[in-house]
Amino acid sequence: MPSPDPTPEPETAPATEPAPGGANVAEQLVRLTRRMQRAQKRRMAQLDLAFTPAQSRLLRVVAHYGDAPPRMADLAARLEVVPRAVTTLVDALEAQGAVCRVPDPANRRVVRVELTGTGRATLDALRSARRSAAEDILAPLSAQQRDTLGGLLATLVDREGPHR
């Protein structure tokens, strides 16, 4: 008679088993995003930068327009928020000296938003904090694994679709 297996089978599946339909991947992406945000927030605190994620994103979007400062409506559309939300963000960033409102030379009823020197320096510091946080998070990966991950993420991020 064979001896019984000393390790009984578990009654439930282990928590690490992948969920159907990619739900496990989705959860991992959410957890990684939160971890990245916390790491970036710590770096920003070390640099004495007190910007919300929404304010940081607005700075990046304004910088994206380059030499042609965007209108408030452009920012609302790009951020996919109501114009009033952009007004609140711009008010806060203007109070910190990071952006300024300027009249449109072609239509003085239109207001454009441009980065100030302080805004550019702040954006550079925010980017540095993000890169530093990413380096810490990606440290366990080999160069080849980073390249593979980067390629996979680029495939997902660069797809055609709504504003990014």
Short mmCIF file of C-alpha atoms in Angstrom, two decimals:
data_model
loop_
_atom_site.label_atom_id
_atom_site.label_comp_id
_atom_site.label_asym_id
_atom_site.label_seq_id
_atom_site.Cartn_x
_atom_site.Cartn_y
_atom_site.Cartn_z
CA MET A 1 0.00 0.00 0.00
CA PRO A 2 1.52 3.37 -1.01
CA SER A 3 2.25 5.83 1.76
CA PRO A 4 0.03 8.94 1.84
CA ASP A 5 1.43 12.23 0.58
CA PRO A 6 2.55 14.22 3.66
CA THR A 7 1.53 17.56 2.09
CA PRO A 8 -2.21 17.78 1.53
CA GLU A 9 -3.45 19.78 -1.45
CA PRO A 10 -4.80 23.22 -0.58
CA GLU A 11 -8.54 23.64 -0.75
CA THR A 12 -8.31 26.99 -2.52
CA ALA A 13 -6.06 28.25 -5.28
CA PRO A 14 -3.03 30.28 -4.18
CA ALA A 15 -3.44 34.06 -4.30
CA THR A 16 -0.62 34.35 -6.84
CA GLU A 17 -2.45 32.32 -9.49
CA PRO A 18 -3.30 34.55 -12.46
CA ALA A 19 -6.90 35.70 -12.61
CA PRO A 20 -8.81 35.11 -15.83
CA GLY A 21 -8.93 37.80 -18.51
CA GLY A 22 -5.76 39.65 -17.54
CA ALA A 23 -7.20 40.91 -14.26
CA ASN A 24 -3.95 39.96 -12.51
CA VAL A 25 -1.93 42.02 -14.99
CA ALA A 26 -4.29 44.94 -14.50
CA GLU A 27 -3.90 44.70 -10.74
CA GLN A 28 -0.12 44.52 -11.06
CA LEU A 29 -0.10 47.62 -13.27
CA VAL A 30 -2.22 49.52 -10.75
CA ARG A 31 0.05 48.44 -7.88
CA LEU A 32 3.16 49.41 -9.86
CA THR A 33 1.67 52.80 -10.72
CA ARG A 34 0.87 53.47 -7.07
CA ARG A 35 4.36 52.41 -6.05
CA MET A 36 5.86 54.71 -8.67
CA GLN A 37 3.71 57.62 -7.48
CA ARG A 38 4.74 57.07 -3.86
CA ALA A 39 8.43 56.88 -4.81
CA GLN A 40 8.15 60.03 -6.89
CA LYS A 41 6.33 61.81 -4.08
CA ARG A 42 9.17 60.92 -1.68
CA ARG A 43 11.74 62.31 -4.14
CA MET A 44 9.70 65.50 -4.56
CA ALA A 45 9.53 65.92 -0.78
CA GLN A 46 13.33 65.60 -0.59
CA LEU A 47 13.55 68.41 -3.17
CA ASP A 48 10.98 70.44 -1.23
CA LEU A 49 8.55 70.42 -4.18
CA ALA A 50 4.89 70.49 -3.21
CA PHE A 51 2.97 69.82 -6.41
CA THR A 52 -0.05 67.57 -6.77
CA PRO A 53 -0.02 64.93 -9.51
CA ALA A 54 -2.60 67.02 -11.42
CA GLN A 55 -0.41 70.14 -11.19
CA SER A 56 2.63 68.16 -12.32
CA ARG A 57 0.70 66.81 -15.28
CA LEU A 58 -0.50 70.30 -16.24
CA LEU A 59 3.11 71.52 -16.24
CA ARG A 60 4.09 68.64 -18.55
CA VAL A 61 1.19 69.37 -20.89
CA VAL A 62 1.98 73.10 -21.07
CA ALA A 63 5.62 72.25 -21.84
CA HIS A 64 4.45 69.88 -24.58
CA TYR A 65 3.12 72.85 -26.56
CA GLY A 66 6.59 74.39 -26.77
CA ASP A 67 6.75 77.91 -28.15
CA ALA A 68 2.99 78.14 -28.81
CA PRO A 69 1.40 78.44 -25.36
CA PRO A 70 -1.91 76.57 -25.15
CA ARG A 71 -5.30 78.11 -24.52
CA MET A 72 -7.17 77.11 -21.39
CA ALA A 73 -9.61 75.19 -23.62
CA ASP A 74 -6.68 73.29 -25.19
CA LEU A 75 -5.51 72.25 -21.73
CA ALA A 76 -8.99 71.13 -20.67
CA ALA A 77 -9.33 69.01 -23.81
CA ARG A 78 -5.86 67.50 -23.47
CA LEU A 79 -6.35 66.70 -19.77
CA GLU A 80 -9.91 65.51 -20.42
CA VAL A 81 -11.35 67.69 -17.67
CA VAL A 82 -13.87 70.52 -17.51
CA PRO A 83 -12.46 74.02 -18.12
CA ARG A 84 -13.16 75.03 -14.51
CA ALA A 85 -10.74 72.33 -13.30
CA VAL A 86 -8.00 73.81 -15.50
CA THR A 87 -8.71 77.27 -14.09
CA THR A 88 -8.18 75.94 -10.56
CA LEU A 89 -4.93 74.20 -11.53
CA VAL A 90 -3.60 77.25 -13.38
CA ASP A 91 -4.52 79.49 -10.43
CA ALA A 92 -2.48 77.30 -8.08
CA LEU A 93 0.51 77.07 -10.44
CA GLU A 94 0.39 80.79 -11.14
CA ALA A 95 0.43 81.49 -7.38
CA GLN A 96 3.62 79.38 -7.19
CA GLY A 97 5.16 81.28 -10.10
CA ALA A 98 5.32 78.20 -12.34
CA VAL A 99 3.01 79.48 -15.10
CA CYS A 100 1.57 82.77 -16.21
CA ARG A 101 -1.47 83.75 -18.20
CA VAL A 102 -0.77 85.76 -21.34
CA PRO A 103 -3.15 87.33 -23.84
CA ASP A 104 -3.37 85.77 -27.28
CA PRO A 105 -1.80 88.22 -29.76
CA ALA A 106 -4.44 87.39 -32.39
CA ASN A 107 -7.47 87.54 -30.09
CA ARG A 108 -7.20 89.43 -26.84
CA ARG A 109 -10.28 87.66 -25.43
CA VAL A 110 -8.31 84.40 -25.46
CA VAL A 111 -5.96 83.58 -22.59
CA ARG A 112 -2.94 81.36 -23.08
CA VAL A 113 -0.82 79.66 -20.42
CA GLU A 114 2.95 79.57 -20.59
CA LEU A 115 5.70 78.22 -18.39
CA THR A 116 7.85 80.68 -16.50
CA GLY A 117 11.53 80.15 -15.75
CA THR A 118 10.46 78.81 -12.37
CA GLY A 119 8.03 76.46 -14.11
CA ARG A 120 10.77 75.11 -16.38
CA ALA A 121 13.10 74.55 -13.43
CA THR A 122 10.28 72.89 -11.50
CA LEU A 123 9.47 70.65 -14.45
CA ASP A 124 13.14 69.62 -14.69
CA ALA A 125 13.16 68.77 -10.96
CA LEU A 126 9.91 66.81 -11.32
CA ARG A 127 11.34 64.85 -14.24
CA SER A 128 14.46 64.13 -12.24
CA ALA A 129 12.36 62.89 -9.31
CA ARG A 130 10.38 60.64 -11.67
CA ARG A 131 13.55 59.20 -13.26
CA SER A 132 15.11 58.58 -9.85
CA ALA A 133 11.96 56.84 -8.61
CA ALA A 134 11.85 54.70 -11.75
CA GLU A 135 15.51 53.73 -11.33
CA ASP A 136 14.80 52.50 -7.81
CA ILE A 137 11.77 50.51 -8.91
CA LEU A 138 13.49 49.03 -11.96
CA ALA A 139 16.75 48.22 -10.13
CA PRO A 140 15.99 44.48 -9.79
CA LEU A 141 15.63 44.12 -13.58
CA SER A 142 18.51 43.37 -15.92
CA ALA A 143 19.16 45.66 -18.89
CA GLN A 144 17.52 43.10 -21.18
CA GLN A 145 14.45 42.88 -18.95
CA ARG A 146 14.18 46.69 -18.91
CA ASP A 147 14.37 46.77 -22.71
CA THR A 148 11.67 44.11 -22.96
CA LEU A 149 9.43 45.90 -20.47
CA GLY A 150 9.99 49.20 -22.25
CA GLY A 151 9.02 47.67 -25.57
CA LEU A 152 5.87 46.12 -24.14
CA LEU A 153 4.84 49.36 -22.46
CA ALA A 154 5.53 51.35 -25.63
CA THR A 155 3.22 49.00 -27.53
CA LEU A 156 0.43 49.74 -25.07
CA VAL A 157 1.06 53.45 -24.58
CA ASP A 158 1.67 54.38 -28.21
CA ARG A 159 -1.52 52.82 -29.55
CA GLU A 160 -3.92 55.10 -31.36
CA GLY A 161 -6.75 56.20 -29.14
CA PRO A 162 -7.97 58.99 -26.89
CA HIS A 163 -5.63 61.68 -25.59
CA ARG A 164 -2.81 60.35 -23.48
#
